[in-house]
XYZ file of C-alpha atoms in Angstrom:
108
model
C 26.131 -25.066 6.575
C 23.604 -27.260 4.824
C 24.368 -28.771 1.448
C 21.794 -27.542 -1.059
C 20.693 -29.836 -3.848
C 19.160 -28.826 -7.119
C 15.456 -29.512 -7.541
C 14.404 -32.288 -9.908
C 13.888 -31.037 -13.438
C 10.790 -33.193 -13.877
C 7.854 -33.099 -11.454
C 7.427 -36.633 -10.142
C 4.471 -36.184 -7.785
C 1.210 -37.924 -8.534
C -0.786 -36.144 -5.834
C -2.045 -32.591 -6.098
C -0.647 -30.064 -3.661
C -2.929 -28.307 -1.194
C -3.801 -24.685 -1.892
C -3.591 -22.594 1.287
C -4.636 -19.040 2.146
C -2.045 -16.741 3.732
C -2.225 -13.265 5.247
C 0.750 -11.124 6.267
C 0.826 -10.246 9.994
C 1.527 -6.813 11.459
C 4.703 -6.208 13.415
C 2.668 -5.761 16.611
C 1.111 -8.890 18.060
C -0.297 -11.666 15.921
C -3.194 -9.730 14.398
C -3.461 -9.525 10.620
C -3.345 -5.992 9.264
C -6.869 -5.234 7.985
C -5.297 -3.617 4.916
C -3.569 -6.844 3.885
C -5.324 -9.008 1.335
C -5.124 -12.793 1.674
C -3.139 -14.539 -1.015
C -3.081 -18.155 -2.135
C -0.014 -20.381 -2.257
C 0.614 -24.062 -2.846
C 1.690 -26.198 0.093
C 4.659 -28.050 -1.383
C 6.085 -29.719 1.711
C 5.151 -29.869 5.391
C 6.492 -31.053 8.726
C 5.310 -30.444 12.276
C 7.640 -27.448 12.443
C 7.181 -25.712 9.106
C 6.289 -25.824 5.438
C 7.443 -24.858 1.968
C 5.110 -22.634 -0.041
C 5.198 -22.296 -3.830
C 3.725 -19.343 -5.746
C 4.606 -17.179 -2.749
C 6.291 -14.317 -4.633
C 6.881 -11.090 -2.772
C 7.598 -12.621 0.641
C 10.694 -11.598 2.586
C 12.670 -13.541 5.202
C 11.487 -12.528 8.674
C 7.901 -11.741 7.620
C 5.170 -13.371 9.649
C 2.068 -14.954 8.126
C -1.187 -16.560 9.102
C -1.353 -19.794 7.073
C -4.756 -21.486 6.803
C -4.030 -25.198 6.417
C -6.905 -27.424 5.243
C -8.827 -28.760 8.246
C -7.218 -26.367 10.728
C -7.578 -22.869 12.117
C -4.868 -20.514 10.789
C -1.375 -21.028 12.207
C 1.279 -18.359 12.570
C 4.519 -18.883 10.644
C 7.698 -16.913 9.999
C 9.332 -16.839 6.571
C 12.786 -18.381 7.039
C 14.054 -18.197 3.445
C 12.907 -17.234 -0.044
C 14.159 -18.380 -3.457
C 12.145 -16.875 -6.305
C 8.496 -17.712 -5.689
C 9.287 -20.451 -3.128
C 9.371 -19.713 0.608
C 10.313 -21.843 3.603
C 8.262 -21.065 6.705
C 8.713 -22.058 10.344
C 5.563 -22.455 12.450
C 5.481 -20.471 15.713
C 4.322 -23.669 17.442
C 4.461 -27.205 16.049
C 1.280 -28.428 14.382
C -0.225 -31.725 15.500
C 1.045 -34.966 14.002
C -2.527 -35.819 12.955
C -2.901 -32.563 11.002
C 0.507 -32.985 9.391
C -0.261 -36.571 8.347
C -3.625 -35.517 6.882
C -1.776 -33.139 4.532
C 0.841 -35.625 3.323
C 0.502 -37.121 -0.171
C -1.832 -40.099 -0.249
C -3.714 -39.117 2.924
C -7.451 -39.765 2.830
């Protein structure tokens, strides 16, 4: 099992986080349910394989989402874990290294 560490008590980031749009996906296929409203979350961390979203209250592990990353068409992701209003998501397919790097702190 992974060792979990407590989050820092003081925010130490200088860069703003990216705000992303998310939509829950139906259980059939990858189509968004027309009844679902998009919601905004903050992209807190990203890798080629997944991301951590903040202000993502109400998500459940196993849910699937369309996540619209800045500069990219929406990508499908599955919620892997939730703690309060923070959710860890795994992308259905890895995103490109160029896209990931463009979203890292300090990218121009």
